[in-house]
PDB file of C-alpha atoms in Angstrom:
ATOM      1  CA  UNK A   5      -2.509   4.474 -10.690  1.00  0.00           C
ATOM      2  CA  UNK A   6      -0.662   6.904 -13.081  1.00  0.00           C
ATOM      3  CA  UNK A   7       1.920   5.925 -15.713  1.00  0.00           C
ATOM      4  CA  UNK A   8       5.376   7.664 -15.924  1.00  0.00           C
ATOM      5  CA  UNK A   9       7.755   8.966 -18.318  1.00  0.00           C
ATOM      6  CA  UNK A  10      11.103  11.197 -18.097  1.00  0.00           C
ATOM      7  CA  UNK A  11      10.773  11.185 -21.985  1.00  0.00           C
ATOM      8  CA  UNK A  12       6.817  11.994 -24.252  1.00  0.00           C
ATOM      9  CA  UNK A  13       7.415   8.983 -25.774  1.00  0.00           C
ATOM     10  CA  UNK A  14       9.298   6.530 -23.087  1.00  0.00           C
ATOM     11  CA  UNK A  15       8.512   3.516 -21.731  1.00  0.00           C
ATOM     12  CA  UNK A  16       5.839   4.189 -18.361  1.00  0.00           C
ATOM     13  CA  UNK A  17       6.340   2.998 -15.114  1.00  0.00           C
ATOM     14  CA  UNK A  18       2.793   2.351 -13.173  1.00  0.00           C
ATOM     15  CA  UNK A  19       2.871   4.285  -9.619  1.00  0.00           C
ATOM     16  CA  UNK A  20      -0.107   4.279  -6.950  1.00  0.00           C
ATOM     17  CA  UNK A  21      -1.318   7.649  -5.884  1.00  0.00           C
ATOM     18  CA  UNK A  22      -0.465   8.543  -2.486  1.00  0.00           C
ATOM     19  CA  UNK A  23      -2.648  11.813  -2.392  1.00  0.00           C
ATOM     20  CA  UNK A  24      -5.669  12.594  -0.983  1.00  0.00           C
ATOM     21  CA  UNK A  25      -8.413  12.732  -3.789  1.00  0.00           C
ATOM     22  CA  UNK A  26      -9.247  17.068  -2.848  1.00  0.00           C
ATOM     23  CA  UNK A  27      -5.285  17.888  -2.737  1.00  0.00           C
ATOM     24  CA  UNK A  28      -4.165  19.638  -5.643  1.00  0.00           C
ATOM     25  CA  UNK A  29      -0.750  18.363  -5.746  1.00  0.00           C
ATOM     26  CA  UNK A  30      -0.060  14.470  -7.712  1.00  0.00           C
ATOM     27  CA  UNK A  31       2.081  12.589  -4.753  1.00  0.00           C
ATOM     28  CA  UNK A  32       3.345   8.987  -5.551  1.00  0.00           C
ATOM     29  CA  UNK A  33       5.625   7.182  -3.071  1.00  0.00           C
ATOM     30  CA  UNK A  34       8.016   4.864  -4.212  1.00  0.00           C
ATOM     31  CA  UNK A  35      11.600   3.236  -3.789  1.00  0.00           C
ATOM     32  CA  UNK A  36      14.752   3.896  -5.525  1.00  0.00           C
ATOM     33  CA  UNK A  37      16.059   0.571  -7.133  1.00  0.00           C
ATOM     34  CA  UNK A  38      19.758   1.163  -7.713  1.00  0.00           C
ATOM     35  CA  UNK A  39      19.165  -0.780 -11.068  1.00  0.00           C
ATOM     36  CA  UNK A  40      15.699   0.185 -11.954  1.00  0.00           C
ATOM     37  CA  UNK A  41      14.961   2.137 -14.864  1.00  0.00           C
ATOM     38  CA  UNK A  42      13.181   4.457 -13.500  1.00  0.00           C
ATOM     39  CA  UNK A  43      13.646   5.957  -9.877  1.00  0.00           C
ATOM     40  CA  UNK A  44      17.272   6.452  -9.875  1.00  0.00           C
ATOM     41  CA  UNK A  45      16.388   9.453 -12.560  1.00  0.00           C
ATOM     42  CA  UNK A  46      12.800   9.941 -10.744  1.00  0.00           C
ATOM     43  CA  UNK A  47      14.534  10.662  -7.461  1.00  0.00           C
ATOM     44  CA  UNK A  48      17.278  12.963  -9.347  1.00  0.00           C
ATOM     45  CA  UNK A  49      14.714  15.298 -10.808  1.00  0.00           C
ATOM     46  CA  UNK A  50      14.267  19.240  -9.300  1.00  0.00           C
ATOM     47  CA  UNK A  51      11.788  21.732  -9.352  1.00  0.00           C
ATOM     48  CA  UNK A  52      10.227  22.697 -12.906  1.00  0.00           C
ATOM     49  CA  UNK A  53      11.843  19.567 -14.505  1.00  0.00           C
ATOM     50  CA  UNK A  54       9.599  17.543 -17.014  1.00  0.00           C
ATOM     51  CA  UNK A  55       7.921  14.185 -16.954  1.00  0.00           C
ATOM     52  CA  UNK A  56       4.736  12.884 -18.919  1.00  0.00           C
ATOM     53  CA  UNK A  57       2.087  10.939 -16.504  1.00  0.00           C
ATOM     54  CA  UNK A  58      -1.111   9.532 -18.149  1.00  0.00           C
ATOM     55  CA  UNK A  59      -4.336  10.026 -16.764  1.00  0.00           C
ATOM     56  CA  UNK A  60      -5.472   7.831 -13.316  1.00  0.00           C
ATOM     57  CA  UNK A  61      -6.661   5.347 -13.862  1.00  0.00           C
ATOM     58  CA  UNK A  62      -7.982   1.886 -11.619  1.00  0.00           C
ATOM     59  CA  UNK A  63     -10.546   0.290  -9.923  1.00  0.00           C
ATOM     60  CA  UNK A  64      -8.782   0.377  -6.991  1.00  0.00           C
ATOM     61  CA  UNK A  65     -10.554   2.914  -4.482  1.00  0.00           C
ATOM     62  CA  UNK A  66     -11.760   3.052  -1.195  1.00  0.00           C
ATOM     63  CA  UNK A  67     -15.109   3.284   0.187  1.00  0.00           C
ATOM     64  CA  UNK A  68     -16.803   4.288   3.581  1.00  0.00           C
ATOM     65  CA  UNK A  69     -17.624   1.950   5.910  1.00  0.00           C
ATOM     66  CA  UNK A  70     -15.656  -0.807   7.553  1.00  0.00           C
ATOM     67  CA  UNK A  71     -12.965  -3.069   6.280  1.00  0.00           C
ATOM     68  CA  UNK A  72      -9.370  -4.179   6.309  1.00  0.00           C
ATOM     69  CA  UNK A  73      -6.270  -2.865   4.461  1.00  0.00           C
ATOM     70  CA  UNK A  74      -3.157  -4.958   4.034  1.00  0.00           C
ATOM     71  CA  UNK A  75      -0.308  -3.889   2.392  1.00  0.00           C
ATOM     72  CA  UNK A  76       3.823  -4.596   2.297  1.00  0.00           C
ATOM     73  CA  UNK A  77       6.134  -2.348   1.608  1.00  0.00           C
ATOM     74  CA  UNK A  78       5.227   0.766  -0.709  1.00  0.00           C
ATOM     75  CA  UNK A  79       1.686  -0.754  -1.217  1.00  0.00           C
ATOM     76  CA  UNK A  80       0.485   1.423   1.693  1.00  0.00           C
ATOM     77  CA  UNK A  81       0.462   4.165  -0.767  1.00  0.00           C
ATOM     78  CA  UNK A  82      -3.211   3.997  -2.107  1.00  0.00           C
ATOM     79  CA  UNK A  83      -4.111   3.278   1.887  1.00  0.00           C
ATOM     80  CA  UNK A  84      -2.539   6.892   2.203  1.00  0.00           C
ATOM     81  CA  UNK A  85      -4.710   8.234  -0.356  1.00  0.00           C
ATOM     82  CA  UNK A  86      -7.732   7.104   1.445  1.00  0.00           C
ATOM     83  CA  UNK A  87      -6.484   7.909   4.074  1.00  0.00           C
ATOM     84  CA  UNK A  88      -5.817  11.828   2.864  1.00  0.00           C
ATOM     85  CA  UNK A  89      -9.590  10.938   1.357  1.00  0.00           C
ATOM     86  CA  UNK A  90     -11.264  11.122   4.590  1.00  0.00           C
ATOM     87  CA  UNK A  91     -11.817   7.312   4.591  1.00  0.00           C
ATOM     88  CA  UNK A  92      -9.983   5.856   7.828  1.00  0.00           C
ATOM     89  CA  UNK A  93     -12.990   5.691   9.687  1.00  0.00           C
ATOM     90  CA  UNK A  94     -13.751   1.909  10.968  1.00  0.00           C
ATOM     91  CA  UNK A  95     -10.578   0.596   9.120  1.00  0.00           C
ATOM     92  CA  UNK A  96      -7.988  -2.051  10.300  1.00  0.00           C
ATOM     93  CA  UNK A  97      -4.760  -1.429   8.442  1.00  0.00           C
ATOM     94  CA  UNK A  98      -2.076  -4.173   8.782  1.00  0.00           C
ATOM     95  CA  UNK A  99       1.190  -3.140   7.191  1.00  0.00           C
ATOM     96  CA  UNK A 100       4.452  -5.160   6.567  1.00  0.00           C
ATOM     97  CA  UNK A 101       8.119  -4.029   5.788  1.00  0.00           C
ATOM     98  CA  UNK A 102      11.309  -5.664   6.517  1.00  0.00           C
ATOM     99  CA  UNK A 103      12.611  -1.994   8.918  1.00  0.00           C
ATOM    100  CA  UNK A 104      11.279   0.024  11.155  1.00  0.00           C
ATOM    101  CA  UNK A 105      11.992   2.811   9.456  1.00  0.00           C
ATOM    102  CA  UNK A 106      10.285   1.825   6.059  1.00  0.00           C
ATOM    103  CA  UNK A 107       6.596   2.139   7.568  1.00  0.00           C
ATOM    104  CA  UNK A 108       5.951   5.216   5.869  1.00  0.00           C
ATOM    105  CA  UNK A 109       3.446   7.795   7.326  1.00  0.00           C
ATOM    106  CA  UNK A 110       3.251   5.371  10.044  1.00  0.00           C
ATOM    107  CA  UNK A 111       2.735   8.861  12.541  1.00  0.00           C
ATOM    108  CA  UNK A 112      -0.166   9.536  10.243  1.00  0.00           C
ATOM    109  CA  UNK A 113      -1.733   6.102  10.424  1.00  0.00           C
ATOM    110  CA  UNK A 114      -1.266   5.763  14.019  1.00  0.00           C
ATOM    111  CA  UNK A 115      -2.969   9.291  14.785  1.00  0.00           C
ATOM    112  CA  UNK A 116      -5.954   8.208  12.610  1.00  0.00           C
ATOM    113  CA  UNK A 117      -6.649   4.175  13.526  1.00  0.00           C
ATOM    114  CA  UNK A 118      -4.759   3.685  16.982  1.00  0.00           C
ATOM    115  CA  UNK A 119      -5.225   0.165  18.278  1.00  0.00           C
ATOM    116  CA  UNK A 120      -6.314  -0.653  14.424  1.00  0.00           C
ATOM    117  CA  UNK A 121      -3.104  -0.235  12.892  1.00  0.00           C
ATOM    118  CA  UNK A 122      -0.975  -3.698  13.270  1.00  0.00           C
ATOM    119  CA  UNK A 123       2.772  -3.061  12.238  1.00  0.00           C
ATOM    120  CA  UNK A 124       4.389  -6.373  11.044  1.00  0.00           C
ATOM    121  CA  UNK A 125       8.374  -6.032  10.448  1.00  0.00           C
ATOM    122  CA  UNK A 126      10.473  -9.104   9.360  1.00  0.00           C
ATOM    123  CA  UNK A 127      14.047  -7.794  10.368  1.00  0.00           C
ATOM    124  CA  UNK A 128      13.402  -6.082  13.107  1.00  0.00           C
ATOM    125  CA  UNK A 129      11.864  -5.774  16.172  1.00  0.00           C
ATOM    126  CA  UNK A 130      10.363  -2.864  18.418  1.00  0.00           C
ATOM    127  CA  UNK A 131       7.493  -2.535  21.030  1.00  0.00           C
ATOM    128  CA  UNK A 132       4.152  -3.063  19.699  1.00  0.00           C
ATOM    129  CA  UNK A 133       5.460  -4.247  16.108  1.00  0.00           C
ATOM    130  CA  UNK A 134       4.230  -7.960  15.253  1.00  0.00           C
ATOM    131  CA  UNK A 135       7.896  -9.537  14.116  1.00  0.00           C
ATOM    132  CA  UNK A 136       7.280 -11.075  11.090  1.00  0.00           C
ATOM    133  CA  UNK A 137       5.202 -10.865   7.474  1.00  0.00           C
ATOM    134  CA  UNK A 138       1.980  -9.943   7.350  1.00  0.00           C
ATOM    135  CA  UNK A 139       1.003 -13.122   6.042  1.00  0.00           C
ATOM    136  CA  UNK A 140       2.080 -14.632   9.124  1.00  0.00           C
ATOM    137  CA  UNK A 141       0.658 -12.128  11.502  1.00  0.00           C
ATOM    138  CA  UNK A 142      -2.858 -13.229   9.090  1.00  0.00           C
ATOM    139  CA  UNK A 143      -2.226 -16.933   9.735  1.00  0.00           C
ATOM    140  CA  UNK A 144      -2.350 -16.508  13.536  1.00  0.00           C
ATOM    141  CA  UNK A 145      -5.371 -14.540  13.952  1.00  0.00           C
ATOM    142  CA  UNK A 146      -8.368 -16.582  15.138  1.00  0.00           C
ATOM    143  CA  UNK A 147     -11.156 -15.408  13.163  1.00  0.00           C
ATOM    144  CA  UNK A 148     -11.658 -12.728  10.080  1.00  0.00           C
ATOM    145  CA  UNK A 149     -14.990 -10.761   9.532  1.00  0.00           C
ATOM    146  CA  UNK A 150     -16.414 -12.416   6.317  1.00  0.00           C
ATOM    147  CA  UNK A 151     -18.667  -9.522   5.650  1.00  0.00           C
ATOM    148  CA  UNK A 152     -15.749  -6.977   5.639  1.00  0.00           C
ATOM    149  CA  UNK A 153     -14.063  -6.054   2.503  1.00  0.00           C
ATOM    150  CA  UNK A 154     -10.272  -7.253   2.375  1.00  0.00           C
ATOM    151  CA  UNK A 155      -8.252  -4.069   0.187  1.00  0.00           C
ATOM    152  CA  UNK A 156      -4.680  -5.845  -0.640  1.00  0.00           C
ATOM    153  CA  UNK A 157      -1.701  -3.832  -2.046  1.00  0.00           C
ATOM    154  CA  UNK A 158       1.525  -5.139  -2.478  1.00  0.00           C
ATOM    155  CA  UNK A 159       4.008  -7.251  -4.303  1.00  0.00           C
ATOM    156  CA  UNK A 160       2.325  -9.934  -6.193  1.00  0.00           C
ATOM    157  CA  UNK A 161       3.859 -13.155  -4.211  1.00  0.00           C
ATOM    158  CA  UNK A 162       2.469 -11.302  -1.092  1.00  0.00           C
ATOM    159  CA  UNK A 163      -1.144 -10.356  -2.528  1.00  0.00           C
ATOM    160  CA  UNK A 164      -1.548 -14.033  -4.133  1.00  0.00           C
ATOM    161  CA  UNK A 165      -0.432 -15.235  -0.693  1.00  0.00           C
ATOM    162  CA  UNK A 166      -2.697 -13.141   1.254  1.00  0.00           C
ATOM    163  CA  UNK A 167      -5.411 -13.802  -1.075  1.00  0.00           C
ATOM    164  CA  UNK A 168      -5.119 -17.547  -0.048  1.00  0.00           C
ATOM    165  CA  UNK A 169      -5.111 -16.910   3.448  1.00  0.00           C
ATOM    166  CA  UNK A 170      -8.474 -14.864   3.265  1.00  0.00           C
ATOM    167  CA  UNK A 171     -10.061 -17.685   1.071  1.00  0.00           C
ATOM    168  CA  UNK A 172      -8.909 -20.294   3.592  1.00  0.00           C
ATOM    169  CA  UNK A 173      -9.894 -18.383   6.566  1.00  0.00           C
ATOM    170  CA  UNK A 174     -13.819 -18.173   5.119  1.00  0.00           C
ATOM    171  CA  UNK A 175     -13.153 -14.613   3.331  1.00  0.00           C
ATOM    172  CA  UNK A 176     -15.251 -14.422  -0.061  1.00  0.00           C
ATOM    173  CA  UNK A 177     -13.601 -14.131  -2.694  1.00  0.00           C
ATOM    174  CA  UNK A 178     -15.775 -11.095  -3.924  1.00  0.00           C
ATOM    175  CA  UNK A 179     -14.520  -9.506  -0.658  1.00  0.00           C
ATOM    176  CA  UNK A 180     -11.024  -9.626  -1.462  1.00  0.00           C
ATOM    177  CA  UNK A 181      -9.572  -6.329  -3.990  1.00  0.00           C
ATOM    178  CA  UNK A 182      -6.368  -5.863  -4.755  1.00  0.00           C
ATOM    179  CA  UNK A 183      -3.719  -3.822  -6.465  1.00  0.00           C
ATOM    180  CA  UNK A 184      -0.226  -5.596  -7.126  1.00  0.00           C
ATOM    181  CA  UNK A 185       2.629  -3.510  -8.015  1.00  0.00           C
TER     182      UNK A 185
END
């Protein structure tokens, strides 16, 4: 994560990285909250304008080999970075929104994991999208790897629920990481 200022000395907002670890361009992803304090003015800035970021900073990084990534909403953003990392190989990404047309990147993601990219929307349906939350979609499925590592990235309610989930479907707890935004 970075932390974000429109003024040296103003309050920072904490934003996932979204960019591959090589690029040379910084990309964060978020959502303009009419009444935040921050992304009304983020998504109002043009070319050359200022803003103070602090250094990265996190535990929160990927790692070859298999596992699963679960995120809602703008979590997917450090599962895009991984992605942009070179590390999709022998993932399972399950991804949540309420619309369609919030699964960002999903043309990316589906390129890269195919069948292993699980769509779950809860206002909306469409062929081959799971209707409902991801922690639903989670609660159906039969059996989870214990020896994978679980990578969770979301709102809190849905990380602490997913966390549960895991621990209640046999998932160590040492296999479970998250990020909550």
């Amino acid at each position: 994560v970075i932390g974000i200022a429109l003024e040296e000395l103003g309050p920072r907002r904490l934003y996932s990285l979204c960019s591959g670890e090589n690029e040379e361009t910084v990309k964060i992803l978020y959502n303009v909250v009419d009444e935040g304090y921050l992304t009304p003015r983020l998504s109002d800035l043009e070319a050359g304008d200022t803003i103070w970021i602090t250094e990265p900073r996190g535990e929160f990084t990927g790692s070859p080999g298999p596992a699963v990534w679960i995120a809602a909403g703008t979590g997917i953003a450090p599962f895009y970075s991984m992605l942009r990392s070179g590390l999709a190989r022998d993932k399972i990404l399950i991804h949540g929104n309420r619309f369609l047309e919030q699964f960002h990147f999903y043309d990316e993601f589906e390129a890269a994991l195919a069948d292993s990219y699980t769509r779950c929307c809860s206002q909306e349906e469409n062929e081959g999208v799971y209707v409902g939350r991801v922690t639903a979609y989670l609660e159906e499925l039969p059996d989870l790897n214990p020896r994978l590592k679980y990578y969770l990235c979301g709102n809190p309610e849905m990380v602490v629920d997913t966390r549960d989930i895991l621990i209640r479907k046999g998932i160590p707890f040492d296999h479970i990481i998250s990020e909550i935004y």
